[in-house]
mmCIF file of C-alpha atoms (C1' of nucleotides) in Angstrom:
data_model
loop_
_atom_site.group_PDB
_atom_site.id
_atom_site.type_symbol
_atom_site.label_atom_id
_atom_site.label_comp_id
_atom_site.label_asym_id
_atom_site.label_seq_id
_atom_site.Cartn_x
_atom_site.Cartn_y
_atom_site.Cartn_z
ATOM 1 C CA MET A 1 17.987 6.977 70.643
ATOM 2 C CA ASN A 2 17.520 10.709 70.975
ATOM 3 C CA ASP A 3 14.394 12.805 70.735
ATOM 4 C CA PHE A 4 14.563 13.611 67.059
ATOM 5 C CA THR A 5 14.843 9.943 66.174
ATOM 6 C CA LYS A 6 11.566 9.486 68.000
ATOM 7 C CA ILE A 7 9.956 12.370 66.142
ATOM 8 C CA LEU A 8 11.027 10.904 62.818
ATOM 9 C CA ARG A 9 9.519 7.554 63.754
ATOM 10 C CA ASN A 10 6.299 9.237 64.794
ATOM 11 C CA HIS A 11 6.088 10.689 61.299
ATOM 12 C CA LYS A 12 6.877 7.345 59.655
ATOM 13 C CA LEU A 13 10.265 8.504 58.415
ATOM 14 C CA ARG A 14 13.203 6.130 58.816
ATOM 15 C CA PRO A 15 15.711 7.853 61.113
ATOM 16 C CA THR A 16 18.771 7.825 58.868
ATOM 17 C CA GLN A 17 21.957 9.623 59.836
ATOM 18 C CA GLN A 18 21.266 12.472 57.425
ATOM 19 C CA ARG A 19 17.701 13.021 58.590
ATOM 20 C CA VAL A 20 18.719 12.955 62.236
ATOM 21 C CA ASN A 21 21.655 15.315 61.671
ATOM 22 C CA LEU A 22 19.667 17.798 59.569
ATOM 23 C CA GLY A 23 16.824 17.517 62.061
ATOM 24 C CA LYS A 24 19.145 18.553 64.870
ATOM 25 C CA LEU A 25 20.317 21.568 62.862
ATOM 26 C CA LEU A 26 16.738 22.559 62.110
ATOM 27 C CA PHE A 27 15.016 21.858 65.404
ATOM 28 C CA GLY A 28 17.868 22.087 67.884
ATOM 29 C CA LYS A 29 17.761 25.789 68.650
ATOM 30 C CA GLY A 30 14.286 27.304 68.513
ATOM 31 C CA ASN A 31 12.354 28.334 65.447
ATOM 32 C CA ARG A 32 14.366 28.699 62.270
ATOM 33 C CA HIS A 33 13.964 29.821 58.658
ATOM 34 C CA VAL A 34 16.298 28.262 56.109
ATOM 35 C CA THR A 35 16.772 27.758 52.398
ATOM 36 C CA ALA A 36 18.238 24.563 50.950
ATOM 37 C CA GLU A 37 21.440 26.494 50.339
ATOM 38 C CA ILE A 38 21.727 27.702 53.934
ATOM 39 C CA LEU A 39 21.071 24.253 55.350
ATOM 40 C CA LYS A 40 23.697 22.685 53.095
ATOM 41 C CA TYR A 41 26.192 25.326 54.180
ATOM 42 C CA GLU A 42 25.477 24.669 57.847
ATOM 43 C CA SER A 43 25.772 20.919 57.465
ATOM 44 C CA ASP A 44 29.117 21.389 55.701
ATOM 45 C CA CYS A 45 30.293 23.552 58.599
ATOM 46 C CA GLU A 46 29.514 20.713 60.964
ATOM 47 C CA ASN A 47 31.296 18.259 58.659
ATOM 48 C CA LEU A 48 28.136 16.281 58.132
ATOM 49 C CA LYS A 49 28.090 13.987 55.141
ATOM 50 C CA VAL A 50 25.038 15.243 53.279
ATOM 51 C CA SER A 51 24.738 15.981 49.577
ATOM 52 C CA GLN A 52 22.759 18.940 48.273
ATOM 53 C CA ALA A 53 20.281 16.533 46.682
ATOM 54 C CA THR A 54 19.678 14.888 50.047
ATOM 55 C CA VAL A 55 19.174 18.295 51.645
ATOM 56 C CA TYR A 56 16.408 18.945 49.113
ATOM 57 C CA ASN A 57 14.963 15.481 49.573
ATOM 58 C CA VAL A 58 14.969 15.742 53.363
ATOM 59 C CA LEU A 59 13.406 19.221 53.333
ATOM 60 C CA ASN A 60 10.654 17.853 51.114
ATOM 61 C CA ASP A 61 10.233 14.781 53.315
ATOM 62 C CA PHE A 62 9.897 16.966 56.400
ATOM 63 C CA TYR A 63 7.489 19.294 54.610
ATOM 64 C CA ASN A 64 5.355 16.398 53.403
ATOM 65 C CA VAL A 65 4.868 15.012 56.919
ATOM 66 C CA GLY A 66 4.206 18.441 58.398
ATOM 67 C CA LEU A 67 7.490 19.012 60.215
ATOM 68 C CA LEU A 68 8.252 22.094 58.115
ATOM 69 C CA ALA A 69 6.283 24.846 56.395
ATOM 70 C CA LYS A 70 7.158 26.494 53.088
ATOM 71 C CA VAL A 71 7.344 30.266 52.715
ATOM 72 C CA ASN A 72 7.398 32.032 49.336
ATOM 73 C CA ILE A 73 9.087 35.385 49.595
ATOM 74 C CA ASP A 74 10.635 36.163 46.256
ATOM 75 C CA ASP A 75 10.951 34.508 42.895
ATOM 76 C CA ASP A 76 14.126 32.622 43.602
ATOM 77 C CA LYS A 77 14.757 30.410 46.621
ATOM 78 C CA THR A 78 12.139 28.575 48.685
ATOM 79 C CA TRP A 79 12.273 29.118 52.457
ATOM 80 C CA TYR A 80 11.423 26.454 55.036
ATOM 81 C CA ASP A 81 10.083 27.331 58.453
ATOM 82 C CA THR A 82 10.263 25.109 61.539
ATOM 83 C CA ASN A 83 7.170 26.855 62.856
ATOM 84 C CA VAL A 84 4.267 24.967 61.294
ATOM 85 C CA GLU A 85 1.543 26.719 63.270
ATOM 86 C CA HIS A 86 -0.573 29.323 61.506
ATOM 87 C CA HIS A 87 1.344 32.597 61.542
ATOM 88 C CA TYR A 88 2.607 35.463 59.400
ATOM 89 C CA HIS A 89 6.001 36.801 58.393
ATOM 90 C CA ILE A 90 8.140 39.892 58.285
ATOM 91 C CA PHE A 91 10.886 39.794 55.672
ATOM 92 C CA ILE A 92 13.831 42.084 56.371
ATOM 93 C CA GLU A 93 15.032 42.784 52.846
ATOM 94 C CA ASP A 94 18.431 44.209 53.811
ATOM 95 C CA GLU A 95 19.367 41.036 55.619
ATOM 96 C CA SER A 96 17.330 38.480 53.653
ATOM 97 C CA ARG A 97 15.949 37.377 56.958
ATOM 98 C CA LEU A 98 12.509 36.122 58.015
ATOM 99 C CA VAL A 99 10.789 36.810 61.327
ATOM 100 C CA ASP A 100 7.573 35.216 62.552
ATOM 101 C CA ILE A 101 4.510 37.207 63.543
ATOM 102 C CA SER A 102 1.893 35.604 65.712
ATOM 103 C CA PRO A 103 -1.559 35.617 64.123
ATOM 104 C CA ASP A 104 -2.733 37.221 67.371
ATOM 105 C CA ALA A 105 -0.689 40.320 66.556
ATOM 106 C CA ILE A 106 -2.519 41.049 63.309
ATOM 107 C CA ASP A 107 -6.211 40.723 62.737
ATOM 108 C CA ILE A 108 -7.167 39.771 59.197
ATOM 109 C CA SER A 109 -10.844 39.269 58.545
ATOM 110 C CA ILE A 110 -11.566 37.991 55.090
ATOM 111 C CA PRO A 111 -15.160 38.421 53.897
ATOM 112 C CA LYS A 112 -16.602 34.963 53.410
ATOM 113 C CA LYS A 113 -18.190 35.843 50.097
ATOM 114 C CA LEU A 114 -14.731 36.388 48.594
ATOM 115 C CA THR A 115 -13.509 32.887 49.373
ATOM 116 C CA LYS A 116 -16.737 30.934 49.770
ATOM 117 C CA GLY A 117 -15.229 29.633 52.994
ATOM 118 C CA LYS A 118 -12.831 27.333 51.166
ATOM 119 C CA ILE A 119 -9.629 28.831 52.557
ATOM 120 C CA SER A 120 -6.690 26.434 52.667
ATOM 121 C CA LYS A 121 -3.988 28.923 53.651
ATOM 122 C CA VAL A 122 -3.475 32.602 54.381
ATOM 123 C CA ASP A 123 0.000 33.931 53.562
ATOM 124 C CA LEU A 124 0.971 37.362 54.815
ATOM 125 C CA VAL A 125 4.454 38.759 54.274
ATOM 126 C CA VAL A 126 5.319 42.268 55.382
ATOM 127 C CA LYS A 127 8.507 43.400 53.679
ATOM 128 C CA ILE A 128 10.601 46.045 55.381
ATOM 129 C CA ASN A 129 13.860 47.831 54.654
ATOM 130 C CA SER A 130 15.743 50.684 56.167
ATOM 131 C CA MET B 1 0.643 55.589 16.835
ATOM 132 C CA ASN B 2 -1.704 53.871 19.270
ATOM 133 C CA ASP B 3 -2.151 54.315 23.002
ATOM 134 C CA PHE B 4 0.266 51.714 24.199
ATOM 135 C CA THR B 5 3.046 53.204 22.123
ATOM 136 C CA LYS B 6 2.454 56.405 24.026
ATOM 137 C CA ILE B 7 2.536 54.614 27.369
ATOM 138 C CA LEU B 8 5.837 52.989 26.469
ATOM 139 C CA ARG B 9 7.326 56.343 25.549
ATOM 140 C CA ASN B 10 6.112 57.821 28.812
ATOM 141 C CA HIS B 11 8.086 55.131 30.607
ATOM 142 C CA LYS B 12 11.183 55.698 28.504
ATOM 143 C CA LEU B 13 10.852 52.358 26.755
ATOM 144 C CA ARG B 14 11.391 52.270 23.013
ATOM 145 C CA PRO B 15 8.108 51.069 21.448
ATOM 146 C CA THR B 16 9.356 48.062 19.541
ATOM 147 C CA GLN B 17 6.980 45.682 17.787
ATOM 148 C CA GLN B 18 7.348 43.069 20.509
ATOM 149 C CA ARG B 19 6.755 45.463 23.372
ATOM 150 C CA VAL B 20 3.714 46.955 21.669
ATOM 151 C CA ASN B 21 2.268 43.552 20.815
ATOM 152 C CA LEU B 22 2.848 42.077 24.277
ATOM 153 C CA GLY B 23 1.545 45.290 25.787
ATOM 154 C CA LYS B 24 -1.700 44.914 23.883
ATOM 155 C CA LEU B 25 -2.064 41.348 25.127
ATOM 156 C CA LEU B 26 -1.397 42.416 28.692
ATOM 157 C CA PHE B 27 -3.296 45.694 28.895
ATOM 158 C CA GLY B 28 -5.911 45.305 26.190
ATOM 159 C CA LYS B 29 -8.637 43.613 28.196
ATOM 160 C CA GLY B 30 -8.788 44.670 31.826
ATOM 161 C CA ASN B 31 -6.600 43.465 34.657
ATOM 162 C CA ARG B 32 -4.653 40.302 33.993
ATOM 163 C CA HIS B 33 -2.367 37.848 35.789
ATOM 164 C CA VAL B 34 0.143 35.972 33.661
ATOM 165 C CA THR B 35 3.294 33.902 33.863
ATOM 166 C CA ALA B 36 6.030 34.128 31.217
ATOM 167 C CA GLU B 37 4.829 30.766 29.933
ATOM 168 C CA ILE B 38 1.212 31.910 29.559
ATOM 169 C CA LEU B 39 2.199 35.106 27.799
ATOM 170 C CA LYS B 40 4.422 33.222 25.353
ATOM 171 C CA TYR B 41 1.566 30.826 24.627
ATOM 172 C CA GLU B 42 -0.829 33.693 23.955
ATOM 173 C CA SER B 43 1.608 35.489 21.685
ATOM 174 C CA ASP B 44 2.123 32.261 19.729
ATOM 175 C CA CYS B 45 -1.664 31.940 19.345
ATOM 176 C CA GLU B 46 -1.752 35.390 17.791
ATOM 177 C CA ASN B 47 1.175 34.487 15.528
ATOM 178 C CA LEU B 48 3.331 37.210 17.030
ATOM 179 C CA LYS B 49 7.044 36.893 16.456
ATOM 180 C CA VAL B 50 8.351 36.887 20.019
ATOM 181 C CA SER B 51 10.916 34.563 21.549
ATOM 182 C CA GLN B 52 10.595 33.244 25.087
ATOM 183 C CA ALA B 53 13.706 35.220 26.075
ATOM 184 C CA THR B 54 12.089 38.419 24.838
ATOM 185 C CA VAL B 55 8.932 37.617 26.777
ATOM 186 C CA TYR B 56 11.065 37.419 29.931
ATOM 187 C CA ASN B 57 12.976 40.571 29.021
ATOM 188 C CA VAL B 58 9.824 42.533 28.274
ATOM 189 C CA LEU B 59 8.116 41.390 31.486
ATOM 190 C CA ASN B 60 11.178 42.555 33.415
ATOM 191 C CA ASP B 61 11.281 45.849 31.501
ATOM 192 C CA PHE B 62 7.620 46.480 32.286
ATOM 193 C CA TYR B 63 8.133 45.526 35.924
ATOM 194 C CA ASN B 64 11.159 47.786 36.253
ATOM 195 C CA VAL B 65 9.264 50.853 35.041
ATOM 196 C CA GLY B 66 6.216 50.070 37.158
ATOM 197 C CA LEU B 67 3.851 48.834 34.451
ATOM 198 C CA LEU B 68 3.593 45.401 36.093
ATOM 199 C CA ALA B 69 3.708 43.982 39.611
ATOM 200 C CA LYS B 70 5.217 40.648 40.605
ATOM 201 C CA VAL B 71 3.282 38.124 42.670
ATOM 202 C CA ASN B 72 4.920 35.155 44.418
ATOM 203 C CA ILE B 73 2.482 32.348 44.891
ATOM 204 C CA ASP B 74 4.409 29.126 44.861
ATOM 205 C CA ASP B 75 7.988 28.064 44.501
ATOM 206 C CA ASP B 76 8.005 27.687 40.749
ATOM 207 C CA LYS B 77 6.747 30.307 38.320
ATOM 208 C CA THR B 78 6.615 34.050 38.869
ATOM 209 C CA TRP B 79 3.282 35.769 38.203
ATOM 210 C CA TYR B 80 2.933 39.267 36.764
ATOM 211 C CA ASP B 81 -0.061 41.456 37.525
ATOM 212 C CA THR B 82 -1.249 44.382 35.396
ATOM 213 C CA ASN B 83 -2.748 45.915 38.525
ATOM 214 C CA VAL B 84 0.120 47.822 40.129
ATOM 215 C CA GLU B 85 -1.997 49.500 42.801
ATOM 216 C CA HIS B 86 -1.737 48.210 46.355
ATOM 217 C CA HIS B 87 -4.028 45.194 46.679
ATOM 218 C CA TYR B 88 -4.228 41.575 47.789
ATOM 219 C CA HIS B 89 -4.807 38.241 46.099
ATOM 220 C CA ILE B 90 -6.881 35.112 46.151
ATOM 221 C CA PHE B 91 -5.239 32.110 44.544
ATOM 222 C CA ILE B 92 -7.638 29.434 43.331
ATOM 223 C CA GLU B 93 -5.465 26.351 43.601
ATOM 224 C CA ASP B 94 -7.669 24.075 41.485
ATOM 225 C CA GLU B 95 -7.418 26.401 38.530
ATOM 226 C CA SER B 96 -4.003 27.989 39.178
ATOM 227 C CA ARG B 97 -5.752 31.322 38.883
ATOM 228 C CA LEU B 98 -5.253 34.640 40.653
ATOM 229 C CA VAL B 99 -7.977 37.094 41.610
ATOM 230 C CA ASP B 100 -7.440 40.581 42.976
ATOM 231 C CA ILE B 101 -8.865 41.751 46.291
ATOM 232 C CA SER B 102 -9.192 45.449 46.934
ATOM 233 C CA PRO B 103 -7.336 46.567 50.075
ATOM 234 C CA ASP B 104 -10.637 48.131 51.120
ATOM 235 C CA ALA B 105 -12.154 44.651 51.422
ATOM 236 C CA ILE B 106 -9.690 43.480 54.068
ATOM 237 C CA ASP B 107 -8.400 45.497 56.958
ATOM 238 C CA ILE B 108 -4.861 44.635 58.013
ATOM 239 C CA SER B 109 -3.407 46.708 60.802
ATOM 240 C CA ILE B 110 0.206 45.937 61.506
ATOM 241 C CA PRO B 111 1.521 47.118 64.879
ATOM 242 C CA LYS B 112 4.197 49.732 64.194
ATOM 243 C CA LYS B 113 6.576 48.280 66.720
ATOM 244 C CA LEU B 114 6.848 45.083 64.648
ATOM 245 C CA THR B 115 8.046 46.862 61.530
ATOM 246 C CA LYS B 116 9.447 50.140 62.891
ATOM 247 C CA GLY B 117 7.387 51.812 60.187
ATOM 248 C CA LYS B 118 9.749 50.739 57.438
ATOM 249 C CA ILE B 119 7.210 48.777 55.410
ATOM 250 C CA SER B 120 8.007 48.541 51.712
ATOM 251 C CA LYS B 121 5.313 46.043 50.721
ATOM 252 C CA VAL B 122 2.490 43.986 52.221
ATOM 253 C CA ASP B 123 1.761 40.735 50.398
ATOM 254 C CA LEU B 124 -1.407 38.844 51.255
ATOM 255 C CA VAL B 125 -2.395 35.695 49.403
ATOM 256 C CA VAL B 126 -5.475 33.744 50.425
ATOM 257 C CA LYS B 127 -5.344 30.271 48.921
ATOM 258 C CA ILE B 128 -8.601 28.449 48.346
ATOM 259 C CA ASN B 129 -9.635 25.096 46.947
ATOM 260 C CA SER B 130 -12.833 23.172 46.651
ATOM 261 C "C1'" DA C 1 17.595 -10.089 53.652
ATOM 262 C "C1'" DT C 2 14.654 -6.586 52.284
ATOM 263 C "C1'" DG C 3 13.415 -2.225 51.181
ATOM 264 C "C1'" DC C 4 14.015 2.401 51.859
ATOM 265 C "C1'" DC C 5 17.695 6.182 51.657
ATOM 266 C "C1'" DT C 6 21.841 8.490 49.937
ATOM 267 C "C1'" DG C 7 25.294 10.254 46.800
ATOM 268 C "C1'" DC C 8 26.432 11.513 42.549
ATOM 269 C "C1'" DA C 9 25.508 13.023 38.193
ATOM 270 C "C1'" DA C 10 22.296 13.998 34.889
ATOM 271 C "C1'" DA C 11 17.855 15.818 33.839
ATOM 272 C "C1'" DA C 12 14.223 19.060 34.295
ATOM 273 C "C1'" DT C 13 12.523 23.644 34.921
ATOM 274 C "C1'" DA C 14 12.738 28.595 35.186
ATOM 275 C "C1'" DT C 15 15.216 32.506 34.005
ATOM 276 C "C1'" DT C 16 19.234 35.340 32.356
ATOM 277 C "C1'" DT C 17 22.832 36.550 29.237
ATOM 278 C "C1'" DG C 18 26.233 36.996 25.099
ATOM 279 C "C1'" DC C 19 26.501 38.034 20.590
ATOM 280 C "C1'" DA C 20 25.287 38.822 15.852
ATOM 281 C "C1'" DT C 21 21.533 40.843 13.558
ATOM 282 C "C1'" DG C 22 17.544 43.848 13.159
ATOM 283 C "C1'" DT C 23 15.010 47.973 13.916
ATOM 284 C "C1'" DA C 24 13.617 52.573 16.048
ATOM 285 C "C1'" DA C 25 15.163 57.311 16.243
ATOM 286 C "C1'" DT D 1 23.856 56.039 11.571
ATOM 287 C "C1'" DT D 2 23.706 55.004 16.120
ATOM 288 C "C1'" DA D 3 22.074 52.969 20.019
ATOM 289 C "C1'" DC D 4 19.135 49.939 21.798
ATOM 290 C "C1'" DA D 5 16.144 45.543 21.273
ATOM 291 C "C1'" DT D 6 15.540 40.917 19.557
ATOM 292 C "C1'" DG D 7 16.401 36.043 18.517
ATOM 293 C "C1'" DC D 8 18.758 32.210 19.305
ATOM 294 C "C1'" DA D 9 21.487 29.355 21.888
ATOM 295 C "C1'" DA D 10 24.170 28.776 25.661
ATOM 296 C "C1'" DA D 11 24.725 29.701 30.437
ATOM 297 C "C1'" DT D 12 22.971 29.939 35.110
ATOM 298 C "C1'" DA D 13 20.175 28.773 39.059
ATOM 299 C "C1'" DT D 14 17.140 25.978 41.504
ATOM 300 C "C1'" DT D 15 15.179 21.703 42.210
ATOM 301 C "C1'" DT D 16 14.131 16.831 40.921
ATOM 302 C "C1'" DT D 17 15.225 12.237 39.474
ATOM 303 C "C1'" DG D 18 17.624 7.670 38.026
ATOM 304 C "C1'" DC D 19 20.527 4.362 39.458
ATOM 305 C "C1'" DA D 20 24.121 1.872 41.919
ATOM 306 C "C1'" DG D 21 25.468 1.193 46.354
ATOM 307 C "C1'" DG D 22 24.613 1.751 51.597
ATOM 308 C "C1'" DC D 23 22.193 1.574 55.832
ATOM 309 C "C1'" DA D 24 18.072 0.788 58.869
ATOM 310 C "C1'" DT D 25 14.964 -2.813 60.288
#
DNA sequence: ATGCCTGCAAAATATTTGCATGTAA
DNA sequence: TTACATGCAAATATTTTGCAGGCAT
């Protein structure tokens, strides 16, 4: 029983082969940003037996228990981020690539009267190109 | 020949009935935020003869010439904003409603070394609920 | 053994496109 | 009249879901 199996149990998710394998891809090498398409491609490269539907289902499962965050960049694909702490993003348009920014690096003070203090999330995406 | 016809001509768009009618809906009563679905619903209410495909085409035409801005809030529908000046957004989740924030209201200073000065767009969405 | 999970295909949703027709210039 | 826009339906793209079978407990 490896570490990710334990993490799945801690989040009340049954550690199936697909969840464990996708979990290793996602959490095995530092913070990552993926789309469902990218993750399916990677799992195919590793000859894992995972359907595209299961990739979607597992991403949603992980998101629902707080293992992943969603990032909305453009009007097509949804991105998933293994960093679930509060932070911001740079999107490198040329490369369709996301980079995290620590909230410490950018100070955003939102006047309370605008939001009545009921903030649930603050999304900041800085888009850059060359 | 009314005002919006003139605006269309200025943007090198032929002022067809559909573009003029949708333009009036969009720009006739202050700043607005709409999805393709909302705009189709409104044009149906006014008994305008516009197909859903044309609503999409016209929104894209207006976006491409700079009459509209796109806003990405969630992973489903794309929002269009009649305010094309640089600004930020509050998204009221309960009501699925967008509100503009002037960039003067929130100071965001992004360290140059993070972006190498190549910023093309800064998207800020503050999500609130009750 | 039981119930949750997966694969596959089909459905659902959002958006784009091809083509014949209509309309602005 | 000529080119561009529209309507409709079909195609495309992304994501979700139903169901039969499979695997974890």
